[in-house]
Amino acid sequence: MGEYGGDEGVRRRGCSCTKENFLPEESFRSWGNYARALKETPRRLKDRVLTRSLDQTELVDVKAQSQHEMKKTLNWWDLMWFGIGAVIGAGIFVLTGLEAREHAGPAVVLSYVVSGISALLSVFCYTEFAVEIPVAGGSFAYLRVELGDFMAFIAAGNILLEYVIGGAAVARSWTSYFATLLNHQPNDFRIVAHSFSPNYRYLDPIAIVVLAIICVMAVMSTKGSSRFNYIASIFHIAVIIFIIIGGFIKADTKNYSDFAPFGVRGIFQASAVLFFAYVGFDAVSTMAEETKNPGRDIPIGLVGSMVITTLAYCLLAVTLCLMQPYTDIDKDAPFSVAFEAVGWGWAKYIVAAGALKGMTTVLLVSAVGQARYLTHIARTHMLPPWLAIVNEKTGTPVNATVVMLAATAVFAFFSSLDILSNLLSISTLFIFMLVALGLLVRRYYVSGVTTTANRIKFIVFLALILVSSIATSLYWAISTNGWIGYTVTGPIWLLSTIGLWLFVPQAREPKLWGVPLVPWLPSLSIAINIFLLGSIDRASFERFGLWTLVILVYYFLFGLHASYDTAKEASSAKQMKNVEEGALN
């Protein structure tokens, strides 16, 4: 029976942890088969690059690999609070003070506005995909449909890194704020291994306990996780309102006299780092498969949560800089120290409690989202299909949840992870750029509908949008005071978008809900995401390149051959045109 055809083959792999659960494909049934597969790597890679999945394949055939359906229990209210819980966490309470003091000053509020606009544009792009393809794979599934297996896997590897490292960082921050709540230093609750290097010697058992509890909650019930999240998030919103009102009561407008001490460059540099504070909403899109009415609930939930989050961030940033001169802001606990400085020392306990709640819900939503992401990747056999199994009783992907949180716990236990904050922003901006690119492909290119002439025009205009955006970002990175380059790259981006708008007809209209102002909104999303990448340091790009190399090695040795075999077996069972389409047909 084919990998997609029938229940018998699927049940066989779910009964025990055997080779069939991990490497069941034809290429791995013998060493001879594997050797032949490796020899065919160039041909197979070309096939995976030039073929795209279909909406129906993701919605039916791929989803069938999980044995059981995920339960449709979520509505727009759940998604909105999931979005708030996913985003408002460690970022606002830690990074705001650091960026205000070192890069932006009081103008850090504008940095949050820039990051918020970028995130909101990405939310719109995600929303159309989530409504049209409501499956657990999130951006991985969307990119498989529009850009093919290869680009989808590159994106998937980077977003899984984002989830693991980001979750580990938040778990360690949880320990730090817990210590603050008890009037202790963070390392008082950590085990010191003097034989380890400085970045890895502070072992954090509390982070492990927190992640274990989160794992149990995520495994037991998605609806239960949702209820806990929005109850806790209501408390969190109350704490944020307290901070804003208390901060305005103690405000001193003199602290705003030097609004942008580091200039425009400082604002954008801070914005690139503060984008980390918006990471998490993409996890909500992975819950589309469990949403009762995707066409209504996803747009309201995702857009609503991002608007509320951006407003809260801007108000908190204004409050902090009105309470203290930006030069006096504490980098580690900015809001707690600010309240102490104005004579409200007792308020630091409320701030710490609010931060703990925020980080708890970030971990919970991240656990729910990352497990579903991993589940859908495994459904395509790019990762072992054992990870795709959905538990019949709970309706949750137990295996994927446990594996992802175990990986997160390992990093949280050993590593301080300070050097990886920029790396997380690179991964996220890269993914969001690809999703916006995928949306343009979805609207303007449909195999058998788009004419050859329109396809060529689309490719040219899209290439010019990308090249001009990259050139703008590079010019920003290498030129500290120049402006002439922008007079070239800016008009090229503008004219390319106008050309796409006027001269290339859209080949597909969204069925239920679509992004407004296409191609302007996704084109602007591409430009802003790439521009923010130009504000991130070189060392972070080197780490990003190293991780991408690691996932490419895995892909060429295992993922490529497993997904190739699975797709071809499915194609022979269901006839090629019904499963995949050639990207250049």
XYZ file of C-alpha atoms in Angstrom:
585
model
C 0.000 0.000 0.000
C 1.331 3.501 -0.843
C 2.446 5.952 1.803
C -0.697 7.966 1.143
C -2.924 5.152 0.156
C -4.990 3.440 2.805
C -4.977 3.024 6.559
C -3.143 -0.267 6.778
C 0.322 1.111 6.010
C -0.180 4.042 8.344
C -1.294 1.867 11.266
C 1.663 -0.434 10.792
C 4.108 2.409 11.404
C 2.282 3.664 14.470
C 2.361 0.463 16.515
C 6.000 0.426 17.620
C 9.341 2.179 17.304
C 10.863 0.146 14.488
C 12.770 1.059 11.349
C 9.392 1.361 9.606
C 8.604 4.286 11.885
C 11.737 6.204 10.948
C 13.071 5.147 7.516
C 10.301 3.207 5.750
C 11.056 4.503 2.243
C 12.409 2.472 -0.683
C 15.778 4.263 -0.674
C 16.593 2.994 2.834
C 15.491 -0.639 2.570
C 19.031 -1.795 1.768
C 22.540 -0.360 1.474
C 22.361 -0.947 -2.264
C 19.165 1.088 -2.543
C 20.749 3.881 -0.523
C 23.849 3.941 -2.725
C 21.680 4.208 -5.843
C 19.686 6.994 -4.235
C 22.838 8.972 -3.465
C 23.987 8.613 -7.088
C 20.649 10.058 -8.221
C 20.913 13.069 -5.877
C 21.265 15.706 -8.676
C 18.241 14.377 -10.575
C 16.160 14.032 -7.435
C 17.118 17.509 -6.259
C 16.061 18.999 -9.609
C 12.739 17.161 -9.300
C 12.146 18.466 -5.753
C 13.086 22.029 -6.727
C 10.857 22.108 -9.817
C 7.715 20.432 -8.445
C 5.159 21.919 -6.123
C 2.591 20.307 -3.885
C -1.120 21.034 -4.380
C -3.577 22.517 -1.883
C -5.620 19.338 -1.904
C -2.545 17.194 -1.304
C -1.665 19.155 1.846
C -5.273 19.216 3.044
C -6.083 15.540 2.519
C -3.270 13.194 1.539
C -0.446 14.609 3.658
C -2.715 15.137 6.651
C -3.787 11.484 6.462
C -0.268 10.438 7.518
C -1.062 11.344 11.135
C -3.529 8.423 11.535
C -6.055 10.555 13.459
C -7.594 13.996 12.964
C -6.708 16.905 15.213
C -9.810 18.115 17.033
C -11.425 21.316 15.702
C -11.973 23.156 18.983
C -10.643 26.685 18.408
C -12.405 29.922 17.433
C -11.271 33.517 16.839
C -11.287 34.261 20.571
C -8.886 31.376 21.214
C -6.625 32.404 18.329
C -6.500 36.051 19.404
C -5.436 35.154 22.916
C -3.023 32.548 21.578
C -1.492 35.343 19.499
C -1.216 37.676 22.482
C 0.167 34.886 24.651
C 2.649 33.845 21.963
C 4.149 37.288 21.480
C 4.043 39.317 24.714
C 6.787 37.654 26.739
C 10.467 38.055 27.515
C 11.160 40.392 24.579
C 9.331 43.464 25.853
C 10.582 43.082 29.432
C 14.241 42.476 28.535
C 15.081 43.952 25.131
C 13.312 47.304 25.500
C 15.744 48.600 28.090
C 18.809 47.317 26.252
C 17.855 48.875 22.903
C 16.664 52.154 24.416
C 19.937 52.593 26.264
C 22.376 51.487 23.577
C 20.765 52.125 20.180
C 17.565 54.184 20.069
C 16.966 56.259 23.217
C 13.317 57.361 23.694
C 12.863 56.789 19.941
C 12.721 53.059 20.778
C 8.955 53.525 20.400
C 9.553 54.161 16.670
C 11.655 50.989 16.541
C 8.643 49.080 17.842
C 6.439 50.793 15.253
C 8.748 49.685 12.413
C 8.962 46.122 13.721
C 5.215 46.088 14.307
C 4.438 47.218 10.756
C 6.756 44.526 9.392
C 5.141 41.899 11.590
C 1.621 43.058 10.674
C 2.389 42.837 6.953
C 3.647 39.294 7.523
C 0.508 38.490 9.530
C -1.655 39.434 6.540
C 0.367 37.148 4.271
C 0.166 34.281 6.759
C -3.558 34.817 7.186
C -4.463 34.262 3.538
C -2.437 31.062 3.450
C -3.878 29.806 6.748
C -7.436 30.360 5.478
C -6.778 28.732 2.094
C -4.594 25.865 3.410
C -5.673 25.291 7.037
C -3.147 22.616 8.005
C -0.695 22.235 10.882
C 2.388 22.872 8.742
C 2.188 26.662 8.748
C 4.783 28.300 6.503
C 6.284 24.905 5.607
C 3.028 23.788 3.964
C 2.515 27.174 2.294
C 5.997 27.174 0.781
C 5.693 23.542 -0.352
C 2.662 24.563 -2.385
C 4.157 27.728 -3.871
C 7.957 27.370 -3.899
C 8.468 23.594 -3.770
C 9.938 21.052 -1.359
C 13.485 22.372 -1.309
C 12.732 25.965 -0.277
C 10.114 24.714 2.167
C 12.673 22.510 3.894
C 15.240 25.326 4.169
C 12.554 27.471 5.752
C 11.448 24.634 8.029
C 14.953 24.003 9.336
C 15.350 27.646 10.269
C 11.984 28.026 11.947
C 12.566 24.865 14.001
C 15.857 26.413 15.143
C 13.952 29.574 16.040
C 11.473 27.611 18.142
C 14.100 25.560 19.999
C 16.571 28.353 20.749
C 13.846 30.905 21.430
C 12.061 28.521 23.801
C 15.304 27.770 25.619
C 16.066 31.479 26.031
C 12.582 32.152 27.422
C 12.834 29.192 29.808
C 16.105 30.537 31.216
C 14.587 34.027 31.473
C 11.761 32.440 33.473
C 14.313 31.370 36.071
C 15.797 34.874 36.151
C 12.460 36.583 36.808
C 11.488 33.918 39.349
C 14.683 34.724 41.229
C 13.865 38.451 41.061
C 10.435 37.761 42.528
C 12.141 36.075 45.508
C 14.816 38.796 45.872
C 17.620 36.549 44.625
C 20.153 36.724 41.827
C 19.309 34.473 38.828
C 22.373 32.260 39.254
C 21.402 31.527 42.863
C 18.973 28.971 41.420
C 21.429 27.481 38.926
C 24.104 24.813 39.310
C 27.624 26.028 38.521
C 29.792 23.548 36.554
C 33.215 25.181 36.854
C 34.818 22.776 34.369
C 32.558 24.025 31.551
C 33.162 27.141 29.431
C 31.624 30.406 30.756
C 28.703 30.328 28.286
C 27.641 26.826 29.356
C 28.555 26.433 33.019
C 25.339 27.706 34.638
C 23.010 24.695 34.559
C 19.328 25.549 34.917
C 17.147 22.793 36.454
C 14.194 25.158 36.975
C 13.997 25.727 33.215
C 13.761 21.951 32.740
C 10.899 21.665 35.259
C 8.994 24.541 33.604
C 9.387 22.958 30.154
C 8.250 19.568 31.473
C 5.061 21.114 32.869
C 4.475 22.973 29.604
C 4.952 19.694 27.709
C 2.266 17.937 29.757
C -0.186 20.790 29.195
C 0.475 20.903 25.445
C 0.066 17.133 25.102
C -3.149 16.810 27.097
C -5.430 19.188 25.177
C -5.217 22.056 22.717
C -8.489 23.520 24.007
C -7.284 23.200 27.588
C -4.065 24.969 26.654
C -6.152 27.698 25.038
C -8.255 28.212 28.176
C -5.196 28.451 30.389
C -3.575 30.833 27.922
C -6.361 33.387 27.680
C -7.072 33.364 31.425
C -3.373 33.964 32.091
C -3.201 36.527 29.284
C -6.040 38.540 30.829
C -3.950 38.763 33.998
C -0.970 39.778 31.889
C -2.919 42.542 30.160
C -3.935 43.818 33.609
C -0.255 43.979 34.632
C 0.633 45.840 31.430
C -2.177 48.357 32.057
C -0.833 48.838 35.593
C 2.697 49.485 34.262
C 1.404 52.006 31.704
C -0.835 53.898 34.154
C 1.775 53.842 36.928
C 4.466 54.920 34.511
C 2.457 57.884 33.234
C 1.728 58.954 36.803
C 5.482 59.070 37.448
C 6.376 60.452 34.003
C 8.809 63.316 33.482
C 8.620 64.866 30.018
C 12.191 66.170 30.385
C 13.351 62.617 29.736
C 12.041 63.008 26.177
C 14.094 66.137 25.462
C 16.717 64.125 23.573
C 14.315 61.925 21.608
C 16.603 60.240 19.053
C 20.191 60.506 20.349
C 21.480 57.784 18.021
C 19.722 59.017 14.895
C 17.726 57.119 12.286
C 20.332 54.353 12.040
C 19.933 53.608 15.748
C 16.152 53.356 15.369
C 16.409 50.758 12.614
C 19.223 48.889 14.343
C 17.048 48.566 17.431
C 14.085 47.581 15.276
C 15.953 44.599 13.828
C 16.695 43.295 17.326
C 13.251 44.147 18.717
C 11.683 42.048 15.974
C 12.458 39.190 18.367
C 9.710 40.622 20.592
C 7.166 39.863 17.833
C 8.318 36.302 17.208
C 5.606 33.774 17.978
C 2.532 34.753 15.981
C 3.551 32.301 13.241
C 2.887 29.519 15.755
C -0.784 30.537 15.743
C -1.063 29.848 11.997
C -0.122 26.211 12.666
C -3.389 25.888 14.639
C -5.514 26.500 11.543
C -6.140 22.750 11.263
C -7.873 22.865 14.673
C -9.938 25.979 13.917
C -13.709 25.625 13.517
C -14.206 28.343 10.891
C -10.825 29.297 9.365
C -12.265 31.861 6.932
C -13.641 33.977 9.774
C -11.608 33.032 12.837
C -8.039 33.229 11.478
C -8.139 36.825 10.126
C -9.838 38.146 13.269
C -7.580 36.197 15.621
C -4.244 36.882 13.973
C -4.716 40.513 12.925
C -6.511 41.397 16.169
C -3.767 39.958 18.369
C -1.006 41.731 16.407
C -2.733 45.134 16.607
C -3.226 44.766 20.370
C 0.384 43.610 20.835
C 1.888 46.464 18.814
C -0.175 49.056 20.715
C 0.889 47.543 24.062
C 4.565 47.508 23.053
C 4.538 51.145 21.965
C 2.808 52.316 25.145
C 5.235 50.332 27.324
C 8.230 51.790 25.471
C 6.897 55.350 25.907
C 6.218 54.692 29.592
C 9.726 53.384 30.302
C 11.481 56.331 28.659
C 9.235 58.870 30.407
C 10.018 57.385 33.825
C 13.822 57.484 33.471
C 16.476 59.132 31.297
C 17.446 56.579 28.678
C 21.048 56.629 29.975
C 19.867 55.354 33.386
C 17.656 52.512 32.117
C 18.741 49.123 33.425
C 19.540 46.627 30.662
C 18.475 43.490 32.548
C 15.312 44.511 34.432
C 14.331 47.901 32.964
C 10.775 48.236 34.266
C 11.525 46.953 37.785
C 14.481 49.323 38.218
C 12.505 52.225 36.729
C 9.754 51.833 39.333
C 12.381 51.642 42.087
C 13.977 54.835 40.751
C 10.681 56.743 41.038
C 9.997 55.461 44.555
C 7.671 52.543 43.770
C 9.951 49.677 44.730
C 6.991 47.433 45.566
C 5.877 47.544 41.930
C 8.824 45.400 40.827
C 7.019 42.358 42.210
C 3.999 43.057 40.019
C 6.293 43.523 37.014
C 8.137 40.266 37.743
C 4.853 38.373 38.146
C 3.589 39.767 34.856
C 6.819 38.820 33.104
C 6.631 35.273 34.501
C 3.076 34.916 33.219
C 4.057 36.263 29.831
C 6.945 33.870 29.460
C 4.789 30.926 30.566
C 2.219 31.539 27.852
C 4.962 32.155 25.270
C 6.391 28.730 26.109
C 2.955 27.104 25.963
C 1.911 28.577 22.613
C 5.378 27.893 21.208
C 5.138 24.252 22.340
C 1.739 23.846 20.691
C 2.866 25.544 17.468
C 6.268 23.926 17.068
C 4.852 20.432 17.551
C 2.330 20.972 14.772
C 5.016 22.373 12.518
C 7.195 19.316 13.109
C 4.184 17.038 12.604
C 3.474 18.342 9.118
C 7.122 18.146 8.070
C 7.146 14.512 9.178
C 3.955 13.859 7.214
C 5.958 14.535 4.038
C 8.709 12.145 5.266
C 11.385 14.859 5.196
C 11.645 13.879 8.857
C 10.764 10.421 10.310
C 7.013 9.699 9.971
C 6.925 8.594 13.617
C 6.852 12.301 14.452
C 3.637 12.758 12.443
C 1.452 10.513 14.614
C -1.521 12.211 16.283
C -2.792 10.587 19.468
C -6.339 9.269 19.066
C -7.453 10.156 22.613
C -6.011 13.656 23.010
C -6.062 14.675 19.347
C -2.567 16.143 19.777
C 0.814 15.243 18.196
C 2.376 13.704 21.311
C 5.614 12.443 19.732
C 6.430 15.743 18.050
C 5.624 17.730 21.206
C 7.888 15.627 23.416
C 10.788 15.636 20.937
C 10.713 19.414 20.375
C 10.513 20.245 24.070
C 13.248 17.735 24.879
C 15.538 19.506 22.398
C 14.535 22.867 23.905
C 15.268 21.566 27.410
C 18.792 20.480 26.451
C 19.645 23.978 25.225
C 17.894 25.623 28.189
C 19.804 23.490 30.711
C 23.303 24.223 29.423
C 23.485 27.435 27.423
C 23.117 31.113 28.230
C 22.173 31.714 24.580
C 22.940 35.442 24.676
C 24.738 35.345 21.326
C 21.750 33.816 19.538
C 19.164 36.617 19.847
C 20.176 38.139 16.508
C 20.286 34.696 14.899
C 16.639 34.217 15.861
C 15.740 37.501 14.183
C 17.559 36.437 10.988
C 15.654 33.152 10.817
C 12.317 34.856 11.422
C 12.836 37.704 8.932
C 14.016 35.178 6.332
C 10.891 33.026 6.792
C 8.532 36.006 6.683
C 10.171 37.250 3.489
C 9.693 33.827 1.874
C 6.004 33.698 2.876
C 5.382 37.124 1.288
C 7.231 35.919 -1.815
C 5.126 32.756 -1.824
C 1.943 34.818 -1.665
C 2.906 36.729 -4.806
C 3.624 33.427 -6.557
C 0.239 32.104 -5.420
C -1.649 35.118 -6.779
C 0.241 35.566 -10.068
C 1.358 32.102 -11.155
C -0.935 29.100 -11.629
C 0.236 26.230 -13.807
C -1.940 25.970 -16.913
C -3.538 29.373 -16.305
C -0.677 31.864 -16.467
C 0.498 32.413 -20.026
C 4.166 32.190 -20.966
C 4.358 35.937 -21.562
C 2.796 36.748 -18.195
C 5.052 34.223 -16.463
C 8.156 35.903 -17.899
C 6.920 39.364 -16.907
C 6.114 38.093 -13.406
C 9.575 36.553 -12.964
C 11.281 39.757 -14.155
C 9.282 42.070 -11.891
C 9.653 39.719 -8.912
C 13.417 39.471 -9.468
C 13.680 43.267 -9.595
C 11.714 43.592 -6.332
C 14.100 41.147 -4.644
C 17.285 42.631 -6.110
C 16.323 46.225 -5.284
C 15.351 45.224 -1.722
C 18.646 43.376 -1.211
C 20.615 46.297 -2.693
C 18.865 48.745 -0.343
C 19.676 46.532 2.641
C 23.334 46.137 1.638
C 23.710 49.875 1.025
C 22.262 50.551 4.475
C 24.694 48.060 6.034
C 27.879 49.398 4.410
C 27.156 53.114 4.007
C 26.833 55.075 7.230
C 25.990 58.503 5.753
C 25.299 57.890 2.079
C 21.921 58.447 0.444
C 22.541 58.363 -3.324
C 22.117 54.590 -3.499
C 18.552 54.865 -2.206
C 17.653 57.132 -5.133
C 18.437 54.163 -7.386
C 17.183 51.155 -5.405
C 13.983 52.818 -4.140
C 12.601 53.757 -7.572
C 13.506 50.302 -8.951
C 11.436 48.662 -6.193
C 8.577 51.103 -6.757
C 8.528 50.743 -10.554
C 8.809 46.946 -10.309
C 5.804 46.778 -7.998
C 3.854 49.152 -10.265
C 4.790 46.970 -13.252
C 3.556 43.856 -11.490
C 0.343 45.648 -10.541
C -0.385 47.041 -14.018
C 1.013 44.529 -16.500
C 0.590 41.074 -14.925
C -2.968 39.855 -14.313
C -3.615 37.850 -11.164
C -4.101 34.166 -11.962
C -5.894 33.255 -8.742
C -8.368 34.953 -6.434
C -8.672 33.882 -2.784
C -11.776 31.810 -2.056
C -12.688 33.113 1.397
C -10.356 35.876 2.574
C -7.410 37.516 0.897
C -4.628 39.984 1.569
C -5.700 43.507 0.532
C -3.640 45.720 -1.799
C -1.834 42.957 -3.667
C 0.939 43.264 -4.873
C 1.743 46.323 -2.740
C 1.388 44.789 0.701
C 3.443 41.589 0.114
C 6.034 43.542 -1.910
C 6.429 45.997 0.969
C 6.701 43.069 3.392
C 9.562 41.642 1.317
C 11.338 45.003 1.232
C 11.014 45.718 4.979
C 12.055 42.221 6.073
C 15.143 42.282 3.841
C 15.957 45.853 4.937
C 15.893 44.875 8.623
C 18.293 42.037 7.855
C 20.828 44.700 6.878
C 20.927 45.936 10.489
C 22.081 42.583 11.929
C 25.740 41.893 12.645
C 28.029 39.781 10.456
C 28.720 37.129 13.110
C 25.016 36.292 13.283
C 24.905 35.785 9.518
C 27.895 33.450 9.799
C 26.033 31.344 12.402
C 22.937 31.440 10.187
C 25.010 30.138 7.262
C 26.522 27.373 9.403
C 23.102 26.151 10.544
C 21.784 26.259 6.978
C 24.772 24.121 5.923
C 23.939 21.567 8.634
C 20.329 21.201 7.513
C 21.433 20.940 3.865
C 23.720 18.024 4.748
C 20.780 16.260 6.429
C 18.541 17.038 3.457
C 20.925 15.614 0.867
C 21.619 12.455 2.924
C 18.096 11.678 4.145
C 15.282 14.214 3.684
C 15.590 14.530 -0.092
C 15.420 10.792 -0.751
C 12.637 10.110 1.754
C 10.399 12.875 0.400
C 11.210 11.920 -3.221
C 10.212 8.278 -2.647
C 7.055 9.303 -0.792
C 5.959 11.731 -3.505
C 6.618 9.258 -6.334
C 4.767 6.453 -4.569
C 1.841 8.776 -3.970
C 1.954 9.916 -7.582
C 1.832 6.375 -8.944
C -1.115 5.619 -6.689
C -3.074 8.800 -7.462
C -1.676 9.875 -10.843
C 0.902 12.622 -10.957
C -1.287 15.578 -11.871
C -3.429 15.052 -8.779
C -0.523 15.112 -6.340
C 2.087 17.553 -7.647
C 2.616 19.955 -10.503
C 5.766 20.965 -12.315
C 6.856 24.425 -11.248
C 7.708 25.394 -14.825
C 4.859 23.741 -16.688
